[in-house]
């Protein structure tokens, strides 16, 4: 069985009379160790899919199994606990806590794990090392560049050693050089640590790193980027990615 | 429960020092107000209540149960009262205090304006036996016929003058005639603290009266009780007396002033409510800026309760700090301050219970102020919070 | 908070006071004789003595030791009864109680507050029921056989104290309460 299994996965929002269907009966299997790039125009449901897999949102219909667990059935508090050990989430805008140092930001997910202080310290140091940001451990987010902030965020997603890393446009706010460095880091996490990686991106260079690229449009998978979309992706690809609404 | 570290809350407070200072001062102000009203109510209450073991009986003129200042008691009645068998006696002294109470316009020598109406009590030495709460803290008791007087601890506040104007040797003017201050006394938490005392005969001369306002006696519980005093008053219709327990006399006064206390409490609660609403507004703004942080913490696996608790911690730290400041300021600035009211003055009382009320108000302010914006913040689904 | 508590306590007191007032109101048809508790037998008279005069008139001429019979109303002061002692204060019926003057907001009409002090003193007397020791019995007269504030009574007794300043104490041997 695959690591992540989506069957007829549907997410629907109703606002008064009109319905928004960000995800429409999606079928998708992702194997352990995959490095999947998820592309598609703004509003096509990419973030929605990531949030469902992360257990942040619940599907309206369909089935979603991660490591065999039907996560839609878990209670909110069980889900939070499950997420803290299974999912590492990386945001476009890093979402670091401004009053905490790099070290403390990375430590944050571990404070709710039943481990000793010593082990916690070791794991934070290791994660910072892996993310290549150990030398800045006592810096506050405002003292770091965007690329460095994202490294801290990646270290934070790694520190609980989850099998799955989800990244929502992780390079969307970074310049070309930093983007490259971050993508290389993510690739290493996939190849060397065997993390299953799903990256939402507008940046076509990501596809060079990914083992597989999928395209979403209006909540459905399309086998290939239609010409119009390819053009949009291309123009968006150089430099800054388009931000979600 | 998996909690956020405590210093997560404290450090977040340091994010915007300006707002922090404002929030602390704001809650200090609200709490100070609560302390001030509690001190008012407590001060007024304690000045009109006497210790339970008080076994004093006031003989007033019949029909003057409400006000000792309107009461008239003949000297002959006082002599009869003094023979009441159940009166306490110690070392040959009978605990019988004939007294004259008059409110007189008093002013200091330096003052040019008309004096303020101040309760003056004319007493014999036995008054110090009967009113055991009175302690002479400086100087001596006034000598009859020497134009001398003694001032209570709240008289300065009552007259609105600095304590130095009432130092020993200074002069007070009554009807233009100088009286020298020869003594200071304290009778904390009683109406006497705001009074001026002089010799009984002197006040009779000043007030141009040869009768008394009341006779206060201390009963010896071993010899008899209040009923004896009542029977005496009932049997001696010719003396035109009413006997009242001193406790009941002040209890009636306290009931008379209950509406004022209620008004103070209502006003204070309204202002405190305004403070809470104002605080809420600030909190809503402060927390709204942090919805994304709340979302992130939830993605990292923190349960909602932990986040709510941390936010409430923040707010309670602020409010409790404000409350502590208010407590210190209240104790230093408000405690003992004289509040004038119709029958003299009483001192604000900032004691442990009042401070406890203040601190409790601060903590409640912190919780009540934080919960609505926090819960509002939490209601947002995580996915939406992250988009925010 | 404290205000609220005080307020509710006050309300409760009022409610309670309201009830007790109702309960202790003179019971219609309460027999005058024999129902009193603790009073010596025969004190409460079932029929009014024939030769009673108004208290004011009696007081003018009475001397210590005289046997007197007079009519008066209970009152003349705010507290005409002594709690726990068989002593009460009565006043001549010709004086106007406050309720008679349509002074409707007077809570204690029996204090005759509208009368001058001197006329109250001149027309009042202390009535007591004494034991063998000559002291008032240790019981309250209020409520005994219908005795209440402003009730008209006829007293038979002996003057034990009297002076010209207004003192007059009568040790009663018989009291009749006028009904209605
Ligand atoms: N809470 C919500 N309520 C209503 N519509 C939503 C909500 N969240 C997302 N959407 C809509 O779902 C669609 C997909 O959003 P999203 O998954 O963020 O797209 P992408 O990440 O691909 O840009 C969009 O049209 C968006 O407006
Ligand atoms: Mg998106």
XYZ file of N, CA, C and O in Angstrom, chain C residues 61-168:
432
model
N -52.658 64.238 89.829
C -52.929 64.216 91.262
C -52.300 63.034 92.000
O -52.240 63.032 93.224
N -51.826 62.060 91.253
C -51.377 60.833 91.911
C -50.128 61.063 92.732
O -49.273 61.884 92.398
N -50.043 60.338 93.846
C -48.857 60.377 94.696
C -48.330 58.962 94.821
O -49.033 57.991 94.553
N -47.113 58.887 95.253
C -46.494 57.583 95.468
C -47.333 56.775 96.449
O -47.750 57.286 97.490
N -47.630 55.528 96.103
C -48.425 54.672 96.975
C -49.893 54.645 96.624
O -50.623 53.781 97.085
N -50.359 55.583 95.750
C -51.776 55.605 95.382
C -52.127 54.405 94.513
O -51.323 53.946 93.715
N -53.392 53.943 94.731
C -53.910 52.932 93.812
C -54.622 53.675 92.693
O -55.437 54.560 92.953
N -54.249 53.355 91.430
C -54.813 54.118 90.305
C -55.425 53.170 89.274
O -55.037 52.003 89.168
N -56.395 53.702 88.520
C -56.964 52.996 87.370
C -57.066 54.015 86.250
O -57.693 55.067 86.420
N -56.372 53.755 85.143
C -56.385 54.765 84.072
C -56.390 54.104 82.705
O -56.045 52.934 82.550
N -56.807 54.916 81.719
C -56.807 54.492 80.310
C -55.676 55.220 79.605
O -55.447 56.403 79.861
N -54.947 54.508 78.727
C -53.848 55.133 77.980
C -53.547 54.287 76.757
O -54.089 53.184 76.583
N -52.689 54.792 75.911
C -52.248 54.009 74.738
C -50.776 53.666 74.901
O -49.996 54.432 75.484
N -50.412 52.551 74.373
C -49.009 52.148 74.432
C -48.227 53.003 73.443
O -48.558 53.048 72.261
N -47.236 53.729 73.921
C -46.443 54.569 73.034
C -45.929 55.801 73.738
O -45.897 55.856 74.965
N -45.545 56.788 72.914
C -44.963 58.006 73.452
C -43.469 58.048 73.252
O -42.817 59.052 73.517
N -42.927 56.967 72.764
C -41.492 56.881 72.508
C -41.276 55.853 71.392
O -42.163 55.058 71.088
N -40.120 55.894 70.792
C -39.857 55.025 69.646
C -39.865 53.551 70.055
O -40.290 52.688 69.307
N -39.351 53.292 71.252
C -39.308 51.900 71.736
C -40.087 51.791 73.034
O -39.506 51.823 74.111
N -41.416 51.669 72.982
C -42.208 51.639 74.225
C -42.023 50.366 75.034
O -42.373 50.340 76.209
N -41.475 49.326 74.415
C -41.263 48.071 75.152
C -39.785 47.862 75.416
O -38.943 48.262 74.627
N -39.497 47.242 76.545
C -38.133 46.809 76.816
C -38.085 45.315 76.532
O -38.875 44.549 77.086
N -37.163 44.966 75.657
C -37.066 43.557 75.268
C -36.602 42.734 76.464
O -35.550 42.986 77.035
N -37.415 41.779 76.881
C -37.002 40.892 77.974
C -37.337 41.388 79.362
O -36.929 40.791 80.356
N -38.078 42.514 79.462
C -38.518 43.009 80.776
C -39.982 43.425 80.685
O -40.387 44.028 79.688
N -40.757 43.133 81.714
C -42.181 43.459 81.706
C -42.373 44.932 82.031
O -42.908 45.304 83.068
N -41.866 45.768 81.133
C -41.929 47.213 81.311
C -42.377 47.832 79.994
O -41.922 47.408 78.942
N -43.335 48.789 80.092
C -43.707 49.483 78.858
C -44.080 50.910 79.191
O -44.313 51.275 80.344
N -44.089 51.716 78.134
C -44.409 53.126 78.318
C -45.757 53.398 77.658
O -46.026 52.926 76.549
N -46.622 54.123 78.394
C -47.954 54.437 77.869
C -48.142 55.944 77.905
O -47.449 56.667 78.636
N -49.092 56.418 77.110
C -49.294 57.867 76.992
C -50.788 58.152 76.937
O -51.587 57.302 76.490
N -51.167 59.314 77.389
C -52.579 59.685 77.446
C -53.228 59.623 76.063
O -52.641 60.029 75.071
N -54.457 59.103 76.022
C -55.119 58.859 74.739
C -55.507 60.139 74.019
O -55.799 60.117 72.814
N -55.507 61.256 74.699
C -55.940 62.490 74.041
C -54.852 63.058 73.137
O -55.115 63.871 72.264
N -53.603 62.631 73.326
C -52.527 63.123 72.455
C -52.614 62.440 71.096
O -53.067 61.303 70.995
N -52.157 63.145 70.082
C -52.305 62.629 68.720
C -51.055 61.866 68.300
O -49.961 62.409 68.310
N -51.285 60.611 67.954
C -50.186 59.834 67.386
C -49.942 60.309 65.965
O -50.793 60.950 65.353
N -48.799 60.007 65.455
C -48.416 60.547 64.153
C -49.333 60.088 63.037
O -49.596 60.813 62.095
N -49.862 58.873 63.121
C -50.711 58.391 62.030
C -52.034 59.141 61.993
O -52.653 59.288 60.958
N -52.450 59.645 63.158
C -53.684 60.416 63.199
C -53.524 61.721 62.426
O -54.479 62.290 61.947
N -52.308 62.212 62.295
C -52.055 63.460 61.591
C -51.788 63.221 60.110
O -51.239 64.067 59.422
N -52.153 62.007 59.638
C -51.959 61.639 58.238
C -50.513 61.807 57.811
O -50.190 62.164 56.688
N -49.651 61.574 58.748
C -48.228 61.599 58.439
C -47.881 60.198 57.927
O -47.404 59.354 58.656
N -48.189 59.974 56.631
C -48.188 58.578 56.179
C -46.801 57.947 56.077
O -46.679 56.739 56.133
N -45.768 58.759 55.921
C -44.462 58.116 55.798
C -43.766 57.949 57.156
O -42.571 57.797 57.252
N -44.545 57.968 58.225
C -43.969 57.743 59.549
C -43.975 56.239 59.836
O -45.022 55.608 59.887
N -42.778 55.689 59.987
C -42.668 54.237 60.187
C -42.990 53.846 61.624
O -43.369 52.719 61.899
N -42.848 54.794 62.543
C -43.084 54.504 63.959
C -44.045 55.530 64.538
O -43.659 56.387 65.335
N -45.331 55.454 64.136
C -46.290 56.481 64.564
C -46.466 56.529 66.089
O -46.899 57.551 66.622
N -46.096 55.452 66.775
C -46.301 55.424 68.223
C -45.289 56.260 68.987
O -45.333 56.346 70.189
N -44.336 56.893 68.267
C -43.365 57.715 69.006
C -43.908 59.126 69.259
O -43.277 59.927 69.937
N -45.116 59.438 68.719
C -45.747 60.743 68.967
C -44.767 61.881 68.683
O -44.684 62.851 69.422
N -44.005 61.723 67.574
C -42.919 62.670 67.324
C -43.439 64.082 67.047
O -42.689 65.039 67.080
N -44.755 64.190 66.772
C -45.283 65.515 66.460
C -45.688 66.283 67.718
O -46.005 67.467 67.662
N -45.682 65.578 68.849
C -46.024 66.245 70.109
C -44.772 66.866 70.726
O -43.687 66.292 70.617
N -44.919 68.009 71.403
C -43.742 68.568 72.086
C -43.292 67.637 73.216
O -44.093 66.956 73.851
N -42.024 67.656 73.440
C -41.388 66.816 74.441
C -42.080 66.923 75.805
O -42.416 65.927 76.444
N -42.336 68.180 76.256
C -42.852 68.396 77.612
C -44.226 67.755 77.780
O -44.523 67.128 78.807
N -45.081 67.895 76.738
C -46.430 67.343 76.910
C -46.381 65.820 76.867
O -47.175 65.149 77.524
N -45.431 65.280 76.103
C -45.282 63.823 76.109
C -44.869 63.349 77.501
O -45.450 62.422 78.069
N -43.845 64.034 78.067
C -43.354 63.620 79.378
C -44.451 63.771 80.441
O -44.640 62.891 81.293
N -45.207 64.870 80.356
C -46.233 65.120 81.365
C -47.383 64.120 81.285
O -48.095 63.909 82.261
N -47.581 63.507 80.128
C -48.729 62.623 79.936
C -48.370 61.157 79.788
O -49.165 60.360 79.319
N -47.111 60.805 80.132
C -46.673 59.417 79.998
C -46.494 58.783 81.365
O -46.337 59.469 82.373
N -46.483 57.453 81.345
C -46.179 56.718 82.569
C -45.491 55.418 82.192
O -45.637 54.925 81.067
N -44.718 54.898 83.140
C -44.098 53.594 82.950
C -44.976 52.561 83.646
O -45.291 52.713 84.825
N -45.395 51.561 82.898
C -46.204 50.496 83.487
C -45.352 49.241 83.527
O -44.755 48.864 82.522
N -45.267 48.623 84.708
C -44.493 47.390 84.762
C -45.207 46.345 85.603
O -46.065 46.655 86.435
N -44.837 45.108 85.296
C -45.399 44.002 86.070
C -44.230 43.365 86.784
O -43.285 42.882 86.147
N -44.254 43.444 88.125
C -43.077 43.044 88.880
C -43.279 41.676 89.539
O -44.396 41.217 89.751
N -42.162 41.074 89.850
C -42.191 39.814 90.564
C -42.079 40.065 92.057
O -42.194 41.212 92.514
N -41.816 39.016 92.807
C -41.742 39.130 94.264
C -40.597 40.029 94.712
O -40.655 40.652 95.775
N -39.545 40.105 93.887
C -38.390 40.930 94.252
C -38.611 42.400 93.950
O -37.731 43.222 94.168
N -39.796 42.741 93.421
C -40.075 44.145 93.128
C -39.511 44.611 91.801
O -39.678 45.765 91.419
N -38.824 43.702 91.075
C -38.264 44.085 89.772
C -39.176 43.589 88.657
O -39.909 42.597 88.833
N -39.126 44.267 87.492
C -39.961 43.814 86.371
C -39.644 42.366 86.008
O -38.487 41.945 86.059
N -40.711 41.602 85.685
C -40.528 40.208 85.271
C -39.647 40.150 84.031
O -39.649 41.070 83.211
N -38.909 39.056 83.906
C -37.994 38.925 82.770
C -38.734 38.411 81.536
O -38.478 37.321 81.038
N -39.699 39.186 81.070
C -40.390 38.813 79.833
C -40.864 40.088 79.151
O -41.017 41.136 79.780
N -41.055 40.009 77.840
C -41.495 41.181 77.092
C -43.003 41.277 77.141
O -43.700 40.269 77.043
N -43.504 42.493 77.285
C -44.957 42.674 77.304
C -45.532 42.696 75.899
O -46.708 42.412 75.686
N -44.700 43.060 74.935
C -45.198 43.156 73.557
C -45.769 41.818 73.115
O -45.126 40.778 73.256
N -47.007 41.854 72.636
C -47.642 40.638 72.154
C -48.479 39.924 73.213
O -49.327 39.106 72.881
N -48.244 40.242 74.483
C -48.987 39.574 75.558
C -50.453 40.010 75.520
O -50.756 41.198 75.659
N -51.336 39.054 75.287
C -52.770 39.345 75.307
C -53.167 40.473 74.387
O -54.118 41.199 74.649
N -52.435 40.645 73.305
C -52.798 41.673 72.327
C -52.166 43.025 72.588
O -52.494 44.007 71.925
N -51.244 43.110 73.518
C -50.570 44.391 73.777
C -49.608 44.686 72.631
O -48.719 43.883 72.327
N -49.840 45.815 71.985
C -48.978 46.251 70.885
C -48.846 47.757 70.969
O -49.572 48.416 71.726
N -47.967 48.310 70.158
C -47.863 49.760 70.076
C -49.229 50.338 69.679
O -49.925 49.769 68.822
N -49.594 51.457 70.301
C -50.799 52.227 69.984
C -52.113 51.557 70.397
O -53.186 52.065 70.111
N -52.009 50.388 71.054
C -53.221 49.746 71.543
C -53.690 50.495 72.812
O -52.875 50.974 73.596
N -54.984 50.645 72.948
C -55.513 51.320 74.123
C -55.704 50.300 75.249
O -56.296 49.236 75.024
N -55.191 50.628 76.414
C -55.308 49.693 77.536
C -55.830 50.416 78.781
O -55.709 51.638 78.892
N -56.401 49.624 79.648
C -56.779 50.143 80.968
C -55.888 49.446 81.984
O -55.733 48.222 81.937
N -55.273 50.251 82.866
C -54.314 49.707 83.818
C -54.825 49.932 85.235
O -55.276 51.024 85.569
N -54.751 48.873 86.047
C -55.021 48.997 87.474
C -53.711 48.708 88.193
O -53.059 47.700 87.900
N -53.316 49.627 89.104
C -52.046 49.370 89.773
C -51.737 50.371 90.844
O -52.563 51.221 91.192
N -50.497 50.295 91.360
C -50.060 51.165 92.451
C -48.883 52.004 91.958
O -47.970 51.487 91.309
N -48.934 53.318 92.267
C -47.840 54.215 91.885
C -46.662 53.949 92.816
O -46.794 54.056 94.034
N -45.506 53.594 92.229
C -44.329 53.304 93.062
C -43.278 54.392 92.974
O -42.427 54.505 93.849
N -43.298 55.156 91.916
C -42.364 56.273 91.784
C -43.139 57.447 91.219
O -43.941 57.280 90.305
N -42.864 58.633 91.725
C -43.582 59.807 91.210
C -42.810 61.050 91.564
O -42.310 61.182 92.682
N -42.614 61.937 90.603
C -42.146 63.283 90.933
C -42.786 64.283 89.975
O -43.501 63.895 89.052
N -42.517 65.551 90.179
C -43.190 66.581 89.392
C -42.533 66.804 88.041
O -43.053 67.519 87.194
N -41.350 66.185 87.841
C -40.663 66.368 86.556
C -41.176 65.431 85.473
O -40.736 65.492 84.338
N -42.082 64.500 85.871
C -42.635 63.608 84.844
C -42.488 62.144 85.179
O -43.009 61.279 84.475
N -41.769 61.864 86.245
C -41.602 60.470 86.647
C -42.908 59.895 87.178
O -43.580 60.519 87.992
N -43.316 58.733 86.669
C -44.446 58.004 87.237
C -44.325 56.548 86.818
O -44.434 56.217 85.656
